[in-house]
Short mmCIF file of C-alpha atoms and ligand atoms in Angstrom, two decimals:
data_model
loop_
_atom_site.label_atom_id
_atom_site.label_comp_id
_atom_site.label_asym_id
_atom_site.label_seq_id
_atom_site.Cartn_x
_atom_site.Cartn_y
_atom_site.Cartn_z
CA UNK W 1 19.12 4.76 38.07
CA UNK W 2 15.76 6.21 39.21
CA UNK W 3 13.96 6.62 35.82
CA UNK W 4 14.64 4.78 33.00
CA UNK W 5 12.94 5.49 30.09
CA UNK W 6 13.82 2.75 27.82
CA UNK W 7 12.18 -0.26 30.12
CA UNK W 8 8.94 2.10 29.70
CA UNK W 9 9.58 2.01 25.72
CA UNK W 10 9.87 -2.30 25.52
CA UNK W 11 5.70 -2.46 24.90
CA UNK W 12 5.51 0.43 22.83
CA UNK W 13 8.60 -1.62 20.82
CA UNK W 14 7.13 -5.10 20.87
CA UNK W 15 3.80 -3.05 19.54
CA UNK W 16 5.43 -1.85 16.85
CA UNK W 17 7.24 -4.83 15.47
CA UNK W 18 4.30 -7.17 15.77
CA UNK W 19 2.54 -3.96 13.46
CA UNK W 20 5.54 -4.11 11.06
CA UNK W 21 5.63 -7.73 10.71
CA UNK W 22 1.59 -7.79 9.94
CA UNK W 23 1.99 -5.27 7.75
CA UNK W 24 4.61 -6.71 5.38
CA UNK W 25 2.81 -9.83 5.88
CA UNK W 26 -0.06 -8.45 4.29
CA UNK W 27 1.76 -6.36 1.43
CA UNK W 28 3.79 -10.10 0.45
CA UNK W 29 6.57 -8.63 1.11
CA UNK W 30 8.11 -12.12 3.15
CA UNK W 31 11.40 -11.16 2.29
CA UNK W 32 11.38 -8.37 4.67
CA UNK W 33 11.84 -10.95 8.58
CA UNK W 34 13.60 -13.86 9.19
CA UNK W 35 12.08 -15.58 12.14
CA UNK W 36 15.99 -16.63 13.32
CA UNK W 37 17.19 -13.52 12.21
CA UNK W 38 14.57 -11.81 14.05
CA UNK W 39 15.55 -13.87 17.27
CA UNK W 40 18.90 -12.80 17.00
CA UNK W 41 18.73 -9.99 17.15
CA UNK W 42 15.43 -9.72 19.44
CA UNK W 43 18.02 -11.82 21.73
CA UNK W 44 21.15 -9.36 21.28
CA UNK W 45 18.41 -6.22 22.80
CA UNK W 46 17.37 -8.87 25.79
CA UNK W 47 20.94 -9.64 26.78
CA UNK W 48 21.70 -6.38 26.08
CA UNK W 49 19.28 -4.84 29.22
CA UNK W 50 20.32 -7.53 31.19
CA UNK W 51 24.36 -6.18 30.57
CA UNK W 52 23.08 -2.54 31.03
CA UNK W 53 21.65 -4.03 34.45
CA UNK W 54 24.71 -5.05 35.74
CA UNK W 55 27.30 -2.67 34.24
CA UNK W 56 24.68 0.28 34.59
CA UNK W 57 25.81 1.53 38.09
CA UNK W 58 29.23 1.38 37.01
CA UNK W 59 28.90 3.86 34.12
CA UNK W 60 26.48 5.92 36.60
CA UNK W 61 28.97 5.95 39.13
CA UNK W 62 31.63 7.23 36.95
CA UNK W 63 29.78 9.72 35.82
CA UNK W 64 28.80 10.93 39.21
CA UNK W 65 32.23 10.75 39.98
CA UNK W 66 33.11 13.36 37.47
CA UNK W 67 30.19 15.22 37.79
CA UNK W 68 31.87 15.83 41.37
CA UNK W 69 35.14 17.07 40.58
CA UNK W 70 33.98 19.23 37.79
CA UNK W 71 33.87 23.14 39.44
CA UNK W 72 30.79 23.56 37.14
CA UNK W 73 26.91 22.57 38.16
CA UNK W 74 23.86 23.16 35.61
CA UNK W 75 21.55 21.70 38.41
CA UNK W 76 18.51 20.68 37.07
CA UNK W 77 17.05 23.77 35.72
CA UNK W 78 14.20 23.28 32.63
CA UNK W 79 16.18 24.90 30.11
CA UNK W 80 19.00 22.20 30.78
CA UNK W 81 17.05 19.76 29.48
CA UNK W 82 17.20 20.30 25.49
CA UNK W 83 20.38 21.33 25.85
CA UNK W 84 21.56 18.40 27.49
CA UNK W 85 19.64 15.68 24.97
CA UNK W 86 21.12 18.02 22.25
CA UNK W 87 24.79 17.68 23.60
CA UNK W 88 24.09 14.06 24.21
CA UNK W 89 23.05 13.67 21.08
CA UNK W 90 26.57 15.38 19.94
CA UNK W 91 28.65 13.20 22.15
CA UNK W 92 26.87 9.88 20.21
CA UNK W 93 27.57 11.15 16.99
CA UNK W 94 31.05 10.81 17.57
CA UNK W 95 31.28 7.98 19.75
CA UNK W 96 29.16 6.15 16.59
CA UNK W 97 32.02 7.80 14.32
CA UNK W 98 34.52 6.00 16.06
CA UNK W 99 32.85 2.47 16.82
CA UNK W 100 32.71 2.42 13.32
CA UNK W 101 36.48 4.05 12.69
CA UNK W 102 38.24 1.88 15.37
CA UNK W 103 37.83 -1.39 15.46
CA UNK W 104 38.21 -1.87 19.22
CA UNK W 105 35.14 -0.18 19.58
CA UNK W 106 33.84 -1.62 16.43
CA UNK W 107 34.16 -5.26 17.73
CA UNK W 108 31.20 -4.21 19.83
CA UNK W 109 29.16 -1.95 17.51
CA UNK W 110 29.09 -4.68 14.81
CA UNK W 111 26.77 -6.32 16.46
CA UNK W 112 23.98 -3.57 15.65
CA UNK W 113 25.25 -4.13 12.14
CA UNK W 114 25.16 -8.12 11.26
CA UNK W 115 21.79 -8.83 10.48
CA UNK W 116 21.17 -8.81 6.59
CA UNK W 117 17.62 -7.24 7.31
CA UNK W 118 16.45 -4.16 8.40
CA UNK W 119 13.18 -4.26 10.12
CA UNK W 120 12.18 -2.92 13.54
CA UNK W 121 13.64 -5.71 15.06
CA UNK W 122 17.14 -4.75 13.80
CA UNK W 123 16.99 -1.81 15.97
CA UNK W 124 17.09 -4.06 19.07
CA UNK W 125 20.15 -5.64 18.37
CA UNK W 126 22.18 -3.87 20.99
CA UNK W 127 25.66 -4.72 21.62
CA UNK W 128 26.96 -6.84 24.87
CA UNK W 129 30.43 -5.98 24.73
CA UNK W 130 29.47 -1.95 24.94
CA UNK W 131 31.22 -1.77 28.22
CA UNK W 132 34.43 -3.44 26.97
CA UNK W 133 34.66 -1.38 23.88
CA UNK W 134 34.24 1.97 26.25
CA UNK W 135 31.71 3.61 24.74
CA UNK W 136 30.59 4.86 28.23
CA UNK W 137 33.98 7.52 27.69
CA UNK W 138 32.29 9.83 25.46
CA UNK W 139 29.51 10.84 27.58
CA UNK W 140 32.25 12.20 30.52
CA UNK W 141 32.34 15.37 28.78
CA UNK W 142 28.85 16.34 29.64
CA UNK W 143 29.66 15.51 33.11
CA UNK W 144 32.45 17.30 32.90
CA UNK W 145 30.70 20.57 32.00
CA UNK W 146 28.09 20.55 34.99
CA UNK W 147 25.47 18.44 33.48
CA UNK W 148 23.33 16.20 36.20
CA UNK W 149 24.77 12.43 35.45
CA UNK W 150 21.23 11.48 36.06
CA UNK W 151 19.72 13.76 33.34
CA UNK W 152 22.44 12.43 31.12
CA UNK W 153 21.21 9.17 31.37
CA UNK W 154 17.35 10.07 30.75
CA UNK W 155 18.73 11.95 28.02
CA UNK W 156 20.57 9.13 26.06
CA UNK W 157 17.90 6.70 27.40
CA UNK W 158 15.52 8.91 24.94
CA UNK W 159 18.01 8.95 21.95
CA UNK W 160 17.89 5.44 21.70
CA UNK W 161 14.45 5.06 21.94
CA UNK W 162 13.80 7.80 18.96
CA UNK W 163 15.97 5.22 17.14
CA UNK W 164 13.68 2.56 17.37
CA UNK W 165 11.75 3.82 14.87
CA UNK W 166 14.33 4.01 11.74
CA UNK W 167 14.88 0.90 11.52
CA UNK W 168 12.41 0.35 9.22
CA UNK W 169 11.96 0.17 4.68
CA UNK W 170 8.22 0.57 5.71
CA UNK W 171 8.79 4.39 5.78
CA UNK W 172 10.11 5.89 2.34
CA UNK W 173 10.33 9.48 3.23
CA UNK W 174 9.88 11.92 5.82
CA UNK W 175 8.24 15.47 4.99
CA UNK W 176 11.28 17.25 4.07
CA UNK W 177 11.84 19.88 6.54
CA UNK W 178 12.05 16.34 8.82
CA UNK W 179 14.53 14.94 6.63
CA UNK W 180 16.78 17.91 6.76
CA UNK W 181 17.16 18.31 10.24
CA UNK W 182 16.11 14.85 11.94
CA UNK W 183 17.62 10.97 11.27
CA UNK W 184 14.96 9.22 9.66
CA UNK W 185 15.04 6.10 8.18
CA UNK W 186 15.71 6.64 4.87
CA UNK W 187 19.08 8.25 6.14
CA UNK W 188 19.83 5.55 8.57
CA UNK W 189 18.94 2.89 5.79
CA UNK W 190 22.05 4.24 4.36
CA UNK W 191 24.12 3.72 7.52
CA UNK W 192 23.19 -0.16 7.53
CA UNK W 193 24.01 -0.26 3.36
CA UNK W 194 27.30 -2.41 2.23
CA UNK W 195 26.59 -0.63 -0.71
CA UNK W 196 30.26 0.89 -1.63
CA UNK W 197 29.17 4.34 -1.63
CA UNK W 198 26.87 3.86 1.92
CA UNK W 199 29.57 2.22 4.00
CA UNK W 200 30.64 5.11 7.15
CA UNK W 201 28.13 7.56 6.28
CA UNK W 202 25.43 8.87 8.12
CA UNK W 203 26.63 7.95 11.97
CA UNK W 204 23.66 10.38 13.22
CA UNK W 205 21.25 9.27 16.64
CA UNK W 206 18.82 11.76 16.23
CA UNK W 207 19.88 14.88 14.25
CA UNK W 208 21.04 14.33 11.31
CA UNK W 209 22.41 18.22 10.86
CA UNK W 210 25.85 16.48 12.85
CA UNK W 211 26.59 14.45 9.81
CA UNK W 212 25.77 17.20 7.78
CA UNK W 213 28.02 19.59 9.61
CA UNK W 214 30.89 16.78 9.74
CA UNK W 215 30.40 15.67 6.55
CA UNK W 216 29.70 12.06 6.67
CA UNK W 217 26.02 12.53 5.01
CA UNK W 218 24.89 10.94 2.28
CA UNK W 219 21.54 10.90 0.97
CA UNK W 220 19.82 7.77 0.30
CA UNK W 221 19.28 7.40 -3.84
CA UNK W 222 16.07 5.33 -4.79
CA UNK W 223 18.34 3.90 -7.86
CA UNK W 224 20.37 1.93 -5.81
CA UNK W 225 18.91 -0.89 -4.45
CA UNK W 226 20.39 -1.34 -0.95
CA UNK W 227 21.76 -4.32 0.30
CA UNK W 228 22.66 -4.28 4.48
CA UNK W 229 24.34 -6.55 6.97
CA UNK W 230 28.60 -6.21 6.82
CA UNK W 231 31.51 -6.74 4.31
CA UNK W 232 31.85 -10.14 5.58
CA UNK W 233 28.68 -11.55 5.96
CA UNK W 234 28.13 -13.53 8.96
CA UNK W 235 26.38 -16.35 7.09
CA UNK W 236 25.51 -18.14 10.45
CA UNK W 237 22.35 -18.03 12.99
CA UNK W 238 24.77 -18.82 15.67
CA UNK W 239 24.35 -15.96 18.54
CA UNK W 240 27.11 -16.66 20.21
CA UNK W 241 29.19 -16.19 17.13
CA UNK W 242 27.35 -13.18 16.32
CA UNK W 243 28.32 -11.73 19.70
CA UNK W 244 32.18 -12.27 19.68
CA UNK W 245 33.26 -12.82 16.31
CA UNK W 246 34.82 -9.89 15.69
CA UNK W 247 37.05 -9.93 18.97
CA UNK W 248 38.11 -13.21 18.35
CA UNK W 249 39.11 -11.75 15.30
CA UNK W 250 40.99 -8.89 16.52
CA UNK W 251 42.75 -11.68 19.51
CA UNK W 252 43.67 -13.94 16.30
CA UNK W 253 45.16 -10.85 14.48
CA UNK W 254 46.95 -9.44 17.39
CA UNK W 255 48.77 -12.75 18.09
CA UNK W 256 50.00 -13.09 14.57
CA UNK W 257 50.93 -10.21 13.97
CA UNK W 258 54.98 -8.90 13.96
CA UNK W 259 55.26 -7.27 16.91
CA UNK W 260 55.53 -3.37 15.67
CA UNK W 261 51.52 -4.19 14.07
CA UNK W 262 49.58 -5.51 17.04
CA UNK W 263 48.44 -2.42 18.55
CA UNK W 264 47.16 -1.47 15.30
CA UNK W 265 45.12 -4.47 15.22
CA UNK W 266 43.21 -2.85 18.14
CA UNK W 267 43.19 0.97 16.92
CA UNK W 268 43.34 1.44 13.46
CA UNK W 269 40.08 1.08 10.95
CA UNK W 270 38.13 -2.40 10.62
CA UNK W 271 39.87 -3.73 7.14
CA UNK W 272 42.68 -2.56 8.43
CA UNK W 273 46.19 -4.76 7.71
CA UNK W 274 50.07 -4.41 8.01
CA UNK W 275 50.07 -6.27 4.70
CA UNK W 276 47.66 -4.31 2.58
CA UNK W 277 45.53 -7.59 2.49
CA UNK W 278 42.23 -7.02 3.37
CA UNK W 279 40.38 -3.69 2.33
CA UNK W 280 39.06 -0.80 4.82
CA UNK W 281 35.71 0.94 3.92
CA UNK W 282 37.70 3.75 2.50
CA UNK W 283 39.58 0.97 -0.17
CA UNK W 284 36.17 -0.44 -1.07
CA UNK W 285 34.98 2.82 -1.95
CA UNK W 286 37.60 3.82 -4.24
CA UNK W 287 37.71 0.44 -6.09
CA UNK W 288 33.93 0.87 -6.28
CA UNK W 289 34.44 4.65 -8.15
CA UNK W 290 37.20 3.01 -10.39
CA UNK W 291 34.84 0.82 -11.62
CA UNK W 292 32.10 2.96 -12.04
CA UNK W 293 34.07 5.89 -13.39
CA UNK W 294 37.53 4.23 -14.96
CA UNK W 295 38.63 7.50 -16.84
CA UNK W 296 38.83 9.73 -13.60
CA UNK F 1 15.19 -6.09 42.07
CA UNK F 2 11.47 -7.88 42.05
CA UNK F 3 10.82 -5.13 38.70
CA UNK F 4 13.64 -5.87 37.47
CA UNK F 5 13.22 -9.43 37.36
CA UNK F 6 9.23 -8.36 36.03
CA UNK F 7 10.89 -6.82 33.37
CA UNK F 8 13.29 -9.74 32.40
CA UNK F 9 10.66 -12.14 32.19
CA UNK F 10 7.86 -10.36 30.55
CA UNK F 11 10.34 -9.08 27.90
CA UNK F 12 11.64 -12.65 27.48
CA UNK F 13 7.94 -13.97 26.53
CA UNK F 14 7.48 -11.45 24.59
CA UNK F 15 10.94 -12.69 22.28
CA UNK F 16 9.49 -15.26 22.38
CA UNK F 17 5.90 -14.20 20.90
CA UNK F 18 7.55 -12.21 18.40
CA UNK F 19 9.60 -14.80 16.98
CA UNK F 20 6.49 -17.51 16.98
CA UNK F 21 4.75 -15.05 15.22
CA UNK F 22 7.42 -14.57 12.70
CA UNK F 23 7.29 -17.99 12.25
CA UNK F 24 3.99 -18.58 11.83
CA UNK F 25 3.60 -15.59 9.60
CA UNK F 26 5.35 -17.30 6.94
CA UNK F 27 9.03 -15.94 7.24
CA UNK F 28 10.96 -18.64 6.65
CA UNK F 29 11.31 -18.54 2.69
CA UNK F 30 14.38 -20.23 1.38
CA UNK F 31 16.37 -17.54 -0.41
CA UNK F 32 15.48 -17.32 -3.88
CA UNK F 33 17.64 -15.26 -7.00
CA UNK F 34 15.16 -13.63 -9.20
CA UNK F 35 17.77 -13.15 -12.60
CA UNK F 36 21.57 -14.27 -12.84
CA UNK F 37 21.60 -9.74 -12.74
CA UNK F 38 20.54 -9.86 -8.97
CA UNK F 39 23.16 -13.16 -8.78
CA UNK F 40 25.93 -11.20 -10.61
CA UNK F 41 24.97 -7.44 -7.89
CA UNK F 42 25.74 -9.59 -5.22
CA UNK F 43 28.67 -11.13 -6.20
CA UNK F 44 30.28 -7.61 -6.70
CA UNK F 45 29.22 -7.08 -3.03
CA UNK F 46 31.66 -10.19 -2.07
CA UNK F 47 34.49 -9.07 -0.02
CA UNK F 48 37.70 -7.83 -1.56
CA UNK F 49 35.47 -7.27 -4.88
CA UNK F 50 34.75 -9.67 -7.63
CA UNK F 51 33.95 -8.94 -11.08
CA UNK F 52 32.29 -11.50 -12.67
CA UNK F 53 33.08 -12.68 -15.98
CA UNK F 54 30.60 -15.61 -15.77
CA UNK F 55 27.68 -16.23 -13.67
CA UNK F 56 25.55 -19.25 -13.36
CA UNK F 57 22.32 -19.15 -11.52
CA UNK F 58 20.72 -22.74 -9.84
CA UNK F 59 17.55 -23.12 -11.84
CA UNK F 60 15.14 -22.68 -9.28
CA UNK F 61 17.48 -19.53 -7.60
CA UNK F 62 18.58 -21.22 -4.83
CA UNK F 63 22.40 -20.40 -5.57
CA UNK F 64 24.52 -19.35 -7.98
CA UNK F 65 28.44 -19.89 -8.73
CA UNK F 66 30.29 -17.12 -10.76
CA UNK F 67 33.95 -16.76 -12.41
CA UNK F 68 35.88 -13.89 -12.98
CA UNK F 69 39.26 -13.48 -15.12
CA UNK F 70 41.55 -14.65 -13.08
CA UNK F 71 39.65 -18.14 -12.70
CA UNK F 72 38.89 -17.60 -9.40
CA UNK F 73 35.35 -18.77 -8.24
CA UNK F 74 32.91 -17.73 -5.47
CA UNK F 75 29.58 -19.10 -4.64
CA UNK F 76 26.50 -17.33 -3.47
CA UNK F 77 24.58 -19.66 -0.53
CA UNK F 78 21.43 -19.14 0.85
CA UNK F 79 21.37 -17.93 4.10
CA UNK F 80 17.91 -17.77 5.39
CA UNK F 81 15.87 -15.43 2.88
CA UNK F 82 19.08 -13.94 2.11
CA UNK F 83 22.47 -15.19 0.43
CA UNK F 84 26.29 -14.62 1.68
CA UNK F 85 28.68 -14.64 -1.16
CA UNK F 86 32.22 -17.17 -0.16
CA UNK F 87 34.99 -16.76 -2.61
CA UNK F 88 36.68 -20.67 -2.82
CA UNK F 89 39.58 -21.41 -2.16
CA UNK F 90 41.98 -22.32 -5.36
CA UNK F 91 42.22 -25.33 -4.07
CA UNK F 92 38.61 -26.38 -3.57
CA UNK F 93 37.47 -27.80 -7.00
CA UNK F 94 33.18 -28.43 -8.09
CA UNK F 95 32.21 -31.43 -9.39
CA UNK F 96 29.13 -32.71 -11.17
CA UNK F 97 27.01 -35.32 -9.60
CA UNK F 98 24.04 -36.68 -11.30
CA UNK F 99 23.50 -34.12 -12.69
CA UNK F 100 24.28 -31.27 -10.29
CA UNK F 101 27.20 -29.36 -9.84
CA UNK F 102 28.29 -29.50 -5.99
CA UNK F 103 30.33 -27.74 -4.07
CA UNK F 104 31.74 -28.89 -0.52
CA UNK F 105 34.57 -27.11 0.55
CA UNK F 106 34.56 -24.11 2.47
CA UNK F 107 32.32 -25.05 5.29
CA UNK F 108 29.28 -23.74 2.97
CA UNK F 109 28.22 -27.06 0.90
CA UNK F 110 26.36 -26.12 -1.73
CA UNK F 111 24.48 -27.92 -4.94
CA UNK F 112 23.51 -26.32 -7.88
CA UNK F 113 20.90 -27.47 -11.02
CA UNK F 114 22.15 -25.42 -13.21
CA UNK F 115 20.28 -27.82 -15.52
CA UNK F 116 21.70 -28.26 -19.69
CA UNK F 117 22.94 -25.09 -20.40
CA UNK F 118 25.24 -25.69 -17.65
CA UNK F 119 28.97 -24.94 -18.08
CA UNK F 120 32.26 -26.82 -17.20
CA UNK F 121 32.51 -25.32 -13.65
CA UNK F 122 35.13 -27.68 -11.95
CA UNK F 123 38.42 -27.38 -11.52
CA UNK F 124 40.12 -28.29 -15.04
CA UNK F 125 38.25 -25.89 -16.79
CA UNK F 126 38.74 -22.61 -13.88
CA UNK F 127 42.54 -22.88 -14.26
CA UNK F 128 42.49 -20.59 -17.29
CA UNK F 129 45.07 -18.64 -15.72
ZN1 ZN Z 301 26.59 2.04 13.17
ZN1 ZN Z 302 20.88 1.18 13.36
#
């Protein structure tokens, strides 16, 4: 890859956490890091370039590939530009939909999601099993349709740097012509919530109007406190653990499972069992609104 | 390749920085429960739900160990400057020790001072069901 923007974006990142962490410092709030937390998950975005190094030609390639056969060219005209990061933008909103609906591709995106903090260092915790989970798919479509793969990749490259920046409790609210069209982080806040009501909403990478249109959006409420991380909290500093744990979980499930379930093990929601033992997000939501609302 | 490997190691000191200044800014509190309330929010938070019918807090915050009707009991443990919540197994029973109620099943060992008010929280007295 020529250009990528993201290597240019590490300083800017490492300037901005070292500003976040002085500035809770100095407000007392010392609840906000975890020095092993924070190397975690500062450890998750390092391997994570060093993955995107090696497995980065492969999606490029691929995409070229496609880009090929596809009787359509867009060339790299201005105009292509915002339409592309717009589309791109599109294509992540549903690829986050699904690493969050299916838990193949969840058993990679959990890994963003397993920190019990939110801080500017939680946005670096980048996945290392991206490739395996095949996240790379939903980006073929803009390939498909004539887009250059290597304006693609600038394109996503910036959608994941704007969302360094909402990762943070520093920020309460954006003006509110931001907050109606843009993520920010009070809406992505709610994406890292276990709170019942919080869990699979807002799957958004830049523009939030996707979740609005889809209707996963859910505004953040100032009443309830939010508490992040996953259902099952990890409860361990162990990276490695941290990494895999959830596809060791899906190989344990698959080979005890009757025969007729194991595929579902692999494709059906996180929670997810043959049994009705264990509860999917959708489960914990309506025991939450039983509880809060037992006459409806 | 020569950036590339540039970019490897100047990002890996700079993990590094970041989490010696993390350290060395302080963040490394124990967990701490401000009000069996914020114990009893986080136990409903467990997974699979838990209502609590009981909830005792360690006196100084450090845990807390709560009941609901059907006798079963989870524990909240510290973990870092936050807490996980591990339902117990029925067949993992606290006992007092000088004092302190302790809990050491479940690969999360954890003691609680619940100090004189405390309650009968081992096993005899959670088989109300
Ligand atoms: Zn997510
Ligand atoms: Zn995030």
């Amino acid at each position: 890859m020529p250009f990528d923007p993201v290597a240019y974006a590490i300083p800017v990142f490492v300037a901005l956490i070292v500003g976040e962490l002085l500035w809770v410092r100095a407000s007392g709030q010392r609840q906000r890091y975890e020095w092993r937390d924070t190397g975690i998950s500062l450890a998750f975005g390092l391997g994570s370039t060093v993955i995107g190094a090696i497995t980065g030609g492969l999606t490029a390639g691929m995409l070229v590939w496609i880009h090929q056969q596809s009787p359509l060219s867009i060339g790299w005209a201005w105009w292509a530009w915002p339409l592309c990061f717009v589309l791109d933008d599109l294509a992540y909103y549903w690829f986050h939909r699904t690493a969050h609906r299916v838990r193949w591709f969840w058993a990679s995106h959990v890994n963003h999601h397993s920190s019990q903090h939110y801080n500017l260092s939680t946005a670096l915790r980048q996945s290392w099993t991206g490739f395996i989970a095949l996240g790379f798919v939903f980006r073929w479509p803009l390939a498909a349709v004539g887009f250059e793969p290597g304006m693609i990749l600038v394109c996503a490259g910036f959608n994941l740097i704007y969302q360094f920046w909402i990762h943070t409790e520093v920020v309460d609210r954006m003006p509110r012509w931001f907050e109606a069209v843009m993520n920010t982080p009070s809406h992505h806040r709610v994406h890292h919530a276990v709170n019942a009501r919080y869990l699979d909403r807002n799957y958004a990478g830049t523009f939030i109007v996707w979740d609005k249109l889809f209707g996963t959006f859910t505004p953040e409420d100032n009443e309830d406190r939010i508490h992040y991380g996953i259902v099952r909290q990890l409860g361990s500093f162990n990276l490695l653990h941290a990494v895999f744990h959830e596809w060791i979980g899906i190989a344990r499930d698959v080979w005890q499972a009757p025969w007729r379930h194991k595929f579902s093990y692999m494709w059906r929601e996180p929670g997810w069992s043959h049994d009705g033992s264990r509860e999917t997000s959708d489960m914990i939501r309506e025991r939450w609104s039983r509880r809060e609302n037992p006459e409806g | 390749m020569d950036s590339e490997l540039l970019l490897l190691g100047g990002s890996l000191v700079a993990v590094l920085l970041l989490v010696g200044m993390t350290w060395l800014l302080g963040f490394r509190q124990q967990a701490r429960l401000d009000s069996p309330a914020e114990a009893a929010e986080l136990v409903r938070l467990a997974p699979g739900g838990f209502e609590p019918v009981e909830v005792a807090m360690d006196l100084e915050g450090k845990a807390a160990i709560a009941r609901d009707r059907d006798g079963r009991l989870l524990v909240l443990v510290p973990h870092g400057n936050r807490f996980v919540a591990r339902p117990l197994p029925a067949d993992c029973s606290p006992a007092y020790k000088d004092g302190k109620l302790q809990v050491s099943c479940e690969g999360h060992p954890v003691t609680l001072d619940l100090g004189a008010a405390a309650g009968d929280w081992t096993a005899a007295d959670s088989a109300v069901n």
